[in-house]
Structure formats: structure tokens, C-alpha cells
Tab-separated table of C-alpha atoms and ligand atoms in Angstrom:
chain	number	residue	atom	x	y	z
V	247	UNK	CA	95.486	-3.976	67.290
V	248	UNK	CA	94.755	-1.387	70.065
V	249	UNK	CA	96.774	-0.740	73.145
V	250	UNK	CA	95.773	-1.704	76.749
V	251	UNK	CA	97.464	0.095	79.624
V	252	UNK	CA	97.707	-1.831	82.868
V	253	UNK	CA	98.320	-0.137	86.283
V	254	UNK	CA	100.716	-2.191	88.307
V	255	UNK	CA	100.286	-2.217	91.871
V	256	UNK	CA	103.311	-3.417	94.095
V	257	UNK	CA	104.919	-2.731	97.434
V	258	UNK	CA	108.667	-1.884	97.113
V	259	UNK	CA	108.956	-4.077	94.006
V	260	UNK	CA	106.654	-6.944	95.188
V	261	UNK	CA	103.990	-7.146	92.552
V	262	UNK	CA	100.387	-7.802	93.545
V	263	UNK	CA	98.695	-10.950	92.171
V	264	UNK	CA	95.739	-8.834	90.936
V	265	UNK	CA	98.315	-6.936	88.631
V	266	UNK	CA	99.305	-10.280	87.110
V	267	UNK	CA	95.725	-11.239	86.497
V	268	UNK	CA	95.187	-7.963	84.639
V	269	UNK	CA	98.353	-8.452	82.565
V	270	UNK	CA	97.299	-11.984	81.659
V	271	UNK	CA	93.781	-10.848	80.561
V	272	UNK	CA	95.167	-8.024	78.503
V	273	UNK	CA	97.784	-10.102	76.878
V	274	UNK	CA	95.078	-12.879	76.120
V	275	UNK	CA	93.149	-10.245	74.153
V	276	UNK	CA	96.010	-10.045	71.530
V	277	UNK	CA	96.232	-6.263	71.913
V	278	UNK	CA	99.447	-4.396	72.688
V	279	UNK	CA	99.905	-4.492	76.426
V	280	UNK	CA	101.857	-1.587	78.197
V	281	UNK	CA	102.115	-1.071	81.955
V	282	UNK	CA	102.925	1.622	84.447
V	283	UNK	CA	104.079	1.423	88.098
V	284	UNK	CA	104.948	4.113	90.477
V	285	UNK	CA	107.498	4.447	93.156
V	286	UNK	CA	110.525	2.689	94.688
V	287	UNK	CA	111.057	-0.804	93.237
V	288	UNK	CA	108.957	-0.342	90.118
V	289	UNK	CA	111.799	-0.602	87.688
V	290	UNK	CA	112.624	-4.067	88.898
V	291	UNK	CA	109.131	-5.340	87.813
V	292	UNK	CA	110.162	-5.232	84.107
V	293	UNK	CA	110.819	-8.986	83.847
V	294	UNK	CA	107.681	-10.089	85.809
V	295	UNK	CA	105.652	-7.615	83.611
V	296	UNK	CA	107.243	-9.098	80.469
V	297	UNK	CA	106.618	-12.763	81.593
V	298	UNK	CA	102.881	-11.812	81.820
V	299	UNK	CA	102.674	-10.321	78.390
V	300	UNK	CA	103.576	-6.557	79.001
V	301	UNK	CA	105.776	-5.222	76.208
V	302	UNK	CA	106.634	-2.003	77.873
V	303	UNK	CA	106.801	-0.910	81.419
V	304	UNK	CA	106.767	2.847	82.473
V	305	UNK	CA	108.589	3.057	85.869
V	306	UNK	CA	107.700	6.321	87.376
V	307	UNK	CA	109.711	7.825	90.194
V	308	UNK	CA	108.073	10.800	91.727
V	309	UNK	CA	108.302	9.904	95.371
V	310	UNK	CA	110.625	8.400	97.576
V	311	UNK	CA	108.351	5.349	98.151
V	312	UNK	CA	105.263	3.977	96.586
V	313	UNK	CA	102.804	5.346	99.177
V	314	UNK	CA	99.654	6.646	97.649
V	315	UNK	CA	98.828	10.333	97.289
V	316	UNK	CA	95.564	10.771	95.317
V	317	UNK	CA	96.472	14.013	93.905
V	318	UNK	CA	100.004	13.029	92.564
V	319	UNK	CA	98.628	9.652	91.409
V	320	UNK	CA	95.889	11.272	89.476
V	321	UNK	CA	98.399	13.592	87.835
V	322	UNK	CA	100.683	10.747	86.883
V	323	UNK	CA	97.910	8.404	85.648
V	324	UNK	CA	96.378	11.129	83.496
V	325	UNK	CA	99.670	12.001	82.143
V	326	UNK	CA	100.698	8.478	81.207
V	327	UNK	CA	97.362	7.868	79.650
V	328	UNK	CA	97.695	10.827	77.372
V	329	UNK	CA	101.330	9.710	76.468
V	330	UNK	CA	100.458	6.085	75.775
V	331	UNK	CA	96.822	6.667	74.250
V	332	UNK	CA	95.297	3.197	75.192
V	333	UNK	CA	91.666	2.301	74.417
V	334	UNK	CA	91.350	0.524	77.677
V	335	UNK	CA	93.060	0.984	81.142
V	336	UNK	CA	92.857	-1.986	83.503
V	337	UNK	CA	93.563	-1.560	87.357
V	338	UNK	CA	92.781	-3.394	90.477
V	339	UNK	CA	89.649	-2.524	92.559
V	340	UNK	CA	91.908	-2.170	95.660
V	341	UNK	CA	91.401	0.574	98.093
V	342	UNK	CA	93.789	2.617	96.088
V	343	UNK	CA	92.043	1.811	92.923
V	344	UNK	CA	88.786	2.634	94.245
V	345	UNK	CA	89.966	6.122	95.130
V	346	UNK	CA	92.124	6.851	92.143
V	347	UNK	CA	90.311	5.732	88.923
V	348	UNK	CA	87.034	7.563	89.348
V	349	UNK	CA	89.182	10.775	89.704
V	350	UNK	CA	91.100	9.890	86.510
V	351	UNK	CA	87.970	8.906	84.692
V	352	UNK	CA	86.334	12.394	85.449
V	353	UNK	CA	89.430	14.217	84.332
V	354	UNK	CA	89.547	12.332	80.988
V	355	UNK	CA	85.719	11.966	80.550
V	356	UNK	CA	86.202	8.214	80.078
V	357	UNK	CA	83.804	5.161	80.402
V	358	UNK	CA	84.307	3.608	83.781
V	359	UNK	CA	83.246	0.371	85.104
V	360	UNK	CA	84.426	-0.312	88.691
V	361	UNK	CA	84.810	-3.205	91.142
V	362	UNK	CA	84.211	-5.819	88.276
V	363	UNK	CA	84.276	-9.631	88.678
V	364	UNK	CA	84.282	-10.474	85.040
V	365	UNK	CA	85.858	-9.046	81.890
V	366	UNK	CA	85.632	-9.815	78.122
V	367	UNK	CA	87.792	-8.049	75.593
V	368	UNK	CA	87.069	-8.641	71.962
V	369	UNK	CA	89.178	-6.508	69.751
V	370	UNK	CA	88.565	-3.124	71.210
V	371	UNK	CA	85.083	-4.049	72.462
V	372	UNK	CA	84.952	-4.389	76.248
V	373	UNK	CA	82.321	-5.874	78.502
V	374	UNK	CA	82.447	-6.174	82.289
V	375	UNK	CA	80.399	-7.957	84.837
V	376	UNK	CA	79.869	-6.239	88.227
V	377	UNK	CA	77.870	-6.907	91.348
V	378	UNK	CA	75.015	-4.550	92.251
V	379	UNK	CA	72.861	-4.353	95.340
V	380	UNK	CA	75.448	-5.766	97.676
V	381	UNK	CA	75.788	-8.683	95.295
V	382	UNK	CA	72.245	-9.616	95.055
V	383	UNK	CA	72.305	-9.067	91.301
V	384	UNK	CA	74.862	-8.792	88.517
V	385	UNK	CA	75.046	-6.162	85.716
V	386	UNK	CA	76.734	-6.667	82.403
V	387	UNK	CA	78.397	-3.392	81.512
V	388	UNK	CA	79.219	-2.371	77.877
V	389	UNK	CA	81.782	0.343	77.777
V	390	UNK	CA	81.646	3.053	75.030
V	391	UNK	CA	83.948	5.949	73.853
V	392	UNK	CA	87.587	6.299	72.933
V	393	UNK	CA	88.816	5.556	76.556
V	394	UNK	CA	87.561	2.851	78.834
V	395	UNK	CA	88.656	2.200	82.400
V	396	UNK	CA	87.874	-1.130	84.190
V	397	UNK	CA	88.806	-1.893	87.726
V	398	UNK	CA	88.691	-5.466	88.687
V	399	UNK	CA	88.444	-7.229	92.079
V	400	UNK	CA	91.431	-9.538	92.839
V	401	UNK	CA	91.255	-13.361	92.362
V	402	UNK	CA	88.727	-13.190	89.528
V	403	UNK	CA	90.933	-13.913	86.558
V	404	UNK	CA	93.683	-16.529	85.883
V	405	UNK	CA	97.435	-15.732	85.851
V	406	UNK	CA	99.503	-17.129	82.981
V	407	UNK	CA	103.086	-16.609	81.783
V	408	UNK	CA	104.012	-15.951	78.214
V	409	UNK	CA	107.345	-15.572	76.700
V	410	UNK	CA	107.137	-11.796	75.791
V	411	UNK	CA	110.000	-9.383	76.502
V	412	UNK	CA	109.456	-6.020	78.048
V	413	UNK	CA	111.249	-2.680	77.447
V	414	UNK	CA	111.817	-0.331	80.442
V	415	UNK	CA	111.085	3.314	80.138
V	416	UNK	CA	112.248	5.271	83.351
V	417	UNK	CA	110.186	8.373	83.755
V	418	UNK	CA	111.178	10.972	86.409
V	419	UNK	CA	108.353	13.304	87.419
V	420	UNK	CA	108.885	16.369	89.504
V	421	UNK	CA	105.350	17.289	90.670
V	422	UNK	CA	104.952	20.962	91.367
V	423	UNK	CA	102.279	22.687	93.105
V	424	UNK	CA	100.596	19.857	94.828
V	425	UNK	CA	97.962	20.891	97.453
V	426	UNK	CA	98.314	17.620	99.346
V	427	UNK	CA	101.557	16.398	100.831
V	428	UNK	CA	101.866	12.865	102.291
V	429	UNK	CA	103.998	13.263	105.397
V	430	UNK	CA	103.851	9.908	106.974
V	431	UNK	CA	102.413	6.466	106.510
V	432	UNK	CA	101.900	4.594	109.787
V	433	UNK	CA	101.895	0.829	109.249
V	434	UNK	CA	99.448	-1.449	111.059
V	435	UNK	CA	100.867	-4.062	113.456
V	436	UNK	CA	100.034	-7.108	111.248
V	437	UNK	CA	102.649	-8.517	108.767
V	438	UNK	CA	100.060	-10.948	107.390
V	439	UNK	CA	98.796	-10.753	103.832
V	440	UNK	CA	96.014	-8.361	103.485
V	441	UNK	CA	92.509	-9.925	103.205
V	442	UNK	CA	91.876	-8.552	99.863
V	443	UNK	CA	95.010	-10.233	98.465
V	444	UNK	CA	94.496	-13.484	100.338
V	445	UNK	CA	93.881	-16.845	98.402
V	446	UNK	CA	92.457	-18.488	101.530
V	447	UNK	CA	90.457	-16.850	104.294
V	448	UNK	CA	89.246	-18.375	107.553
V	449	UNK	CA	86.582	-15.951	108.973
V	450	UNK	CA	84.990	-16.058	112.554
V	451	UNK	CA	81.732	-14.666	113.855
V	452	UNK	CA	79.714	-14.202	117.129
V	453	UNK	CA	79.209	-18.003	117.054
V	454	UNK	CA	82.871	-18.217	118.317
V	455	UNK	CA	81.305	-17.051	121.824
V	456	UNK	CA	84.737	-15.634	123.025
V	457	UNK	CA	87.551	-13.724	121.427
V	458	UNK	CA	90.206	-16.268	122.774
V	459	UNK	CA	88.496	-18.863	120.254
V	460	UNK	CA	90.052	-16.871	117.331
V	461	UNK	CA	93.182	-18.766	118.367
V	462	UNK	CA	91.515	-21.928	116.949
V	463	UNK	CA	90.921	-20.132	113.624
V	464	UNK	CA	94.704	-18.754	113.686
V	465	UNK	CA	96.023	-22.340	114.033
V	466	UNK	CA	93.827	-23.506	111.066
V	467	UNK	CA	94.905	-20.503	109.069
V	468	UNK	CA	98.595	-21.250	109.714
V	469	UNK	CA	98.225	-24.803	108.515
V	470	UNK	CA	96.443	-23.638	105.258
V	471	UNK	CA	98.531	-20.543	104.712
V	472	UNK	CA	95.307	-18.439	105.191
V	473	UNK	CA	94.481	-14.897	106.488
V	474	UNK	CA	92.090	-14.610	109.395
V	475	UNK	CA	88.817	-12.444	108.817
V	476	UNK	CA	85.868	-11.535	110.785
V	477	UNK	CA	82.217	-10.484	110.762
V	478	UNK	CA	81.164	-7.056	111.930
V	479	UNK	CA	79.458	-8.427	115.008
V	480	UNK	CA	82.958	-9.279	116.659
V	481	UNK	CA	84.501	-6.300	115.352
V	482	UNK	CA	81.948	-4.174	117.005
V	483	UNK	CA	82.374	-6.184	120.112
V	484	UNK	CA	86.060	-5.127	120.179
V	485	UNK	CA	87.171	-8.861	119.736
V	486	UNK	CA	89.355	-8.178	116.609
V	487	UNK	CA	90.392	-4.963	114.789
V	488	UNK	CA	88.313	-3.435	112.075
V	489	UNK	CA	90.971	-4.281	109.410
V	490	UNK	CA	89.751	-7.836	109.721
V	491	UNK	CA	86.156	-7.145	108.893
V	492	UNK	CA	84.608	-8.605	105.811
V	493	UNK	CA	81.542	-7.107	104.240
V	494	UNK	CA	79.553	-4.265	103.113
V	495	UNK	CA	81.250	-1.752	105.654
V	496	UNK	CA	84.475	-3.924	105.788
V	497	UNK	CA	86.728	-5.376	103.080
V	498	UNK	CA	85.447	-6.934	99.761
V	499	UNK	CA	87.207	-10.240	99.206
V	500	UNK	CA	87.293	-12.809	96.558
V	501	UNK	CA	89.523	-15.818	97.753
V	502	UNK	CA	89.650	-19.310	96.071
V	503	UNK	CA	88.461	-20.594	99.561
V	504	UNK	CA	86.502	-18.808	102.383
V	505	UNK	CA	85.653	-20.796	105.478
V	506	UNK	CA	82.967	-18.972	107.495
V	507	UNK	CA	82.865	-20.215	111.108
V	508	UNK	CA	80.065	-19.246	113.457
V	509	UNK	CA	78.864	-16.397	110.944
V	510	UNK	CA	75.143	-16.404	110.249
V	511	UNK	CA	75.514	-15.132	106.653
V	512	UNK	CA	73.729	-11.592	106.926
V	513	UNK	CA	73.271	-9.780	103.553
V	514	UNK	CA	75.908	-7.276	104.646
V	515	UNK	CA	78.494	-10.013	105.330
V	516	UNK	CA	77.702	-11.875	102.123
V	517	UNK	CA	78.164	-8.536	100.133
V	518	UNK	CA	81.857	-8.841	101.043
V	519	UNK	CA	82.565	-12.371	100.383
V	520	UNK	CA	80.018	-13.997	97.985
V	521	UNK	CA	82.469	-13.598	95.018
V	522	UNK	CA	84.720	-16.373	96.780
V	523	UNK	CA	85.243	-19.445	94.512
V	524	UNK	CA	84.528	-22.030	97.193
V	525	UNK	CA	82.637	-21.276	100.431
V	526	UNK	CA	82.693	-23.506	103.346
V	527	UNK	CA	80.341	-22.769	106.080
V	528	UNK	CA	80.580	-24.129	109.700
V	529	UNK	CA	77.518	-23.355	111.821
V	530	UNK	CA	75.660	-25.272	114.436
V	531	UNK	CA	72.091	-23.952	113.005
V	532	UNK	CA	71.304	-26.015	109.865
V	533	UNK	CA	68.966	-23.102	108.907
V	534	UNK	CA	71.608	-20.361	109.011
V	535	UNK	CA	71.391	-18.222	105.885
V	536	UNK	CA	75.185	-18.875	105.122
V	537	UNK	CA	74.359	-22.364	104.036
V	538	UNK	CA	72.400	-21.043	101.127
V	539	UNK	CA	75.591	-19.456	99.796
V	540	UNK	CA	77.871	-22.285	100.839
V	541	UNK	CA	79.500	-24.740	98.482
V	542	UNK	CA	80.113	-27.054	101.384
V	543	UNK	CA	78.376	-26.816	104.696
V	544	UNK	CA	79.246	-28.398	108.123
V	545	UNK	CA	76.559	-28.332	110.660
V	546	UNK	CA	78.119	-28.564	114.143
V	547	UNK	CA	80.020	-26.928	116.988
V	548	UNK	CA	83.057	-25.000	115.925
V	549	UNK	CA	84.853	-26.169	119.015
V	550	UNK	CA	84.792	-29.654	117.910
V	551	UNK	CA	85.062	-29.197	114.143
V	552	UNK	CA	87.862	-26.665	113.915
V	553	UNK	CA	90.590	-28.520	115.883
V	554	UNK	CA	89.607	-31.726	113.930
V	555	UNK	CA	89.951	-29.984	110.436
V	556	UNK	CA	93.316	-28.380	111.643
V	557	UNK	CA	94.725	-31.871	112.519
V	558	UNK	CA	93.455	-33.456	109.297
V	559	UNK	CA	94.786	-30.590	107.070
V	560	UNK	CA	98.143	-30.713	108.926
V	561	UNK	CA	98.600	-34.432	108.144
V	562	UNK	CA	97.466	-34.016	104.443
V	563	UNK	CA	99.476	-30.847	103.790
V	564	UNK	CA	102.737	-31.623	105.548
Q	127	FAD	C1	74.571	-0.794	107.441
Q	127	FAD	C2	74.997	-2.070	108.086
Q	127	FAD	C3	76.373	-2.584	107.533
Q	127	FAD	C4	77.014	-3.733	107.911
Q	127	FAD	N1	78.204	-4.257	107.634
Q	127	FAD	C5	78.605	-5.485	107.842
Q	127	FAD	C6	79.698	-5.920	107.340
Q	127	FAD	O1	80.553	-5.294	106.677
Q	127	FAD	N2	80.167	-7.160	107.685
Q	127	FAD	C7	79.419	-7.957	108.553
Q	127	FAD	O2	79.837	-9.195	108.784
Q	127	FAD	N3	78.304	-7.509	109.023
Q	127	FAD	C8	77.845	-6.319	108.692
Q	127	FAD	N4	76.609	-5.820	109.293
Q	127	FAD	C9	76.059	-6.588	110.345
Q	127	FAD	C10	75.186	-7.721	109.885
Q	127	FAD	O3	73.946	-7.353	109.626
Q	127	FAD	C11	75.168	-8.884	110.943
Q	127	FAD	O4	74.711	-8.318	112.182
Q	127	FAD	C12	76.435	-9.452	111.339
Q	127	FAD	O5	77.170	-9.828	110.042
Q	127	FAD	C13	76.279	-10.784	112.171
Q	127	FAD	O6	77.552	-11.395	112.625
Q	127	FAD	P1	77.669	-12.767	112.866
Q	127	FAD	O7	77.127	-13.589	111.853
Q	127	FAD	O8	79.034	-12.941	113.367
Q	127	FAD	O9	76.705	-12.974	114.134
Q	127	FAD	P2	75.323	-13.602	114.396
Q	127	FAD	O10	74.383	-13.111	113.289
Q	127	FAD	O11	75.069	-13.480	115.710
Q	127	FAD	O12	75.639	-15.109	114.008
Q	127	FAD	C14	76.228	-16.070	114.727
Q	127	FAD	C15	76.112	-17.418	114.030
Q	127	FAD	O13	77.003	-18.339	114.824
Q	127	FAD	C16	76.264	-19.606	114.867
Q	127	FAD	N5	76.894	-20.347	116.142
Q	127	FAD	C17	76.483	-20.087	117.349
Q	127	FAD	N6	77.131	-20.919	118.279
Q	127	FAD	C18	77.939	-21.783	117.361
Q	127	FAD	C19	78.802	-22.873	117.641
Q	127	FAD	N7	79.008	-23.246	118.857
Q	127	FAD	N8	79.377	-23.331	116.475
Q	127	FAD	C20	79.096	-22.942	115.170
Q	127	FAD	N9	78.274	-21.879	115.019
Q	127	FAD	C21	77.637	-21.279	116.173
Q	127	FAD	C22	74.863	-19.182	115.065
Q	127	FAD	O14	73.919	-20.217	114.695
Q	127	FAD	C23	74.724	-17.930	114.162
Q	127	FAD	O15	74.440	-18.366	112.912
Q	127	FAD	C24	76.118	-4.635	108.980
Q	127	FAD	C25	74.819	-4.279	109.284
Q	127	FAD	C26	74.270	-2.973	108.952
Q	127	FAD	C27	73.151	-2.608	109.403
């Protein structure tokens, strides 16, 4: 049995679903699963890590909070990998993960597969599936060498609990000689769940005609417990902020349900959401390309369909 190291992402002790998915996948492989988390609140994750198959959690307190500093996190990650000696490191392909793991991989000269949507672990042999050419094709990637690192997109793997118990190892690191000092993190105004973590997304495009019509999507999102996203056309038009943009130059999302309203389905938009499990397209043009990707399509005017859907969902879900 080899060892798998899982990097736990959290916000002040609130673990991200993507980390639970990774723990579940690691534990299902019957290898030994150890995990590490950085920053304030990481020690309190011991029970949840244990419940999802982790036998040991390294809680690392090097900073006052868990804000990301690339230089510091690279130091910590390389250090903990050397200490635990895993054959595989699993981490989320979040904004943090996309920045951190190529650095760590370069330092340790490891195999690396990033932004994956599928993972198979057989003993110590690892194969990942990742989209290429903006999701037009998929590559099966075999990883070789003593150390392999895989970053996975969220919402691609199931989450399951087990009855394992977890030991906590508190590590205090005093980083010296850092060239980058994180002085301040200014939080965005939105308190809503980030698009990359959302299980349901309702996205709007230029077909909504007017920024005020995003209110209809917000109403639907509230009933469904969804997060609202957008196409680049409406972000460029200044209707909504860039943090809501889905696509090649926005966020890559993979929710269970993606509802695209008044979005044509340009390849650059599809690149960010085609990994969604179920796609519902609402568009008044039956030939819109989005319908080729959609699981379900509704041809019609959003102004009639969205309020009707909202009412129906309100009745069913109350
Ligand atoms: C380098 C590059 C990067 C890009 N990155 C991104 C990206 O990250 N994300 C992204 O989204 N785009 C991106 N784009 C832009 C992309 O090519 C498209 O221009 C954009 O996605 C179109 O947005 P849209 O679908 O909202 O608008 P449109 O293409 O104008 O589509 C509007 C749709 O609404 C429908 N509609 C109109 N009226 C109604 C109605 N009453 N009811 C229902 N439907 C209606 C229309 O039939 C149409 O299909 C990028 C482009 C480039 C060149």
C-alpha cells in the first residue's frame, strides 16, 4: 500500500467540497490517505478529514489566516511532500491550485496532470482524464515516476463517508527570508458561493437584452439555491462583474446543473461549462449552438420561461 497526500482547501475551517471528493477518491483506492491544510481553522478539520478516509491530518500554521501566498505555500507543500513521501498528491484545480502545483511539481521534478475531470487509481498506477483544446477533445494521461501530482476540477467525483479515525499533527512553520509578503486581502462584495464551487448555476447572456433582467435569474437562483453566472458578452457590456464570467477567459465550472439563458453557446463559453453534469439551455433560436451541448433544451423567450420555471420550482421545492 502506498501513500496519497491530499491538499485540503478551506476557508477558516470550512472545508471545500472538492477536498472531500479527493479524500473519497484516495480512500477508495485502498492506499493510506494523509492530508494537510494550511492556516487558521485547519486543525478543526480533523474529524471531517477522518470521516472521508484520511488517517492523518497535518495542520500547518504559518500565517495568521489561510490567505494564499504562492512562495510560502510552495515552501510548505514541498516540505510536507518530502516529510510524508507519497506516490501521489491530489489537489483541487482551483485558482490557488492552478498557481501552486506547477511550482511544486517543478521544484520536485514530478509528473503533473492539471485540471483533470477523471481519475483512476489502481494500486500505485494513476491515470487521469483532462480536456484539451478548450474541451473539444479529451486526453487520457498516464503518470510516471516516483511522485505524481493531479489537480482535479470540482464536482467531478462522488463524496462518501467512511468510519476511519484521523490523527492530528500540528506543525508550526516559521518561514524566513520570503521575498513576497502578503499585506492585505480585499474581499469582493459578494457573499454568495463562488461559481467554481456551486452545485447549481443559472447563467445569463446577451439574449437577456437588459441588465435589469438578471433579476429574473437571481429569483430563479434563490429558489434553486444556485449561483448566478454570465457570458462574456454581458461582462464586456458592463452588465455584471467579471467574477461572474464563465468560459475560456472566465471561470471553469462543473456543477450538477447548469442553466444557460439567452446564451448562444460560443466555443469560448462552452470551454468553461461543458463539464457540467446536466445542461439546460433556454434560447429563442432553435439553431443556437448551445442546444448541441444541452441535455434539455427549451426554445422560447426567457421573459416568459424564467418566471414560469421559478414559480413551478417554488411550488415543488417548498
Ligand atoms: C479570446 C476570446 C475569449 C473569450 N472568452 C469568453 C468567455 O470566457 N466566456 C464567454 O462567455 N465568452 C467568451 N468569448 C466570447 C464568445 O466568443 C461569445 O462572443 C460570447 O460567449 C457570446 O455571449 P452570448 O452568448 O451571451 O451572446 P450572443 O452570442 O449574442 O447570444 C445571445 C443569445 O441569446 C439568444 N436570445 C436572444 N433573445 C432571446 C430571448 N428573448 N430569449 C431567449 N434567448 C434569446 C439568441 O438567440 C442568442 O443565441 C471569448 C471570445 C474570444 C475571442
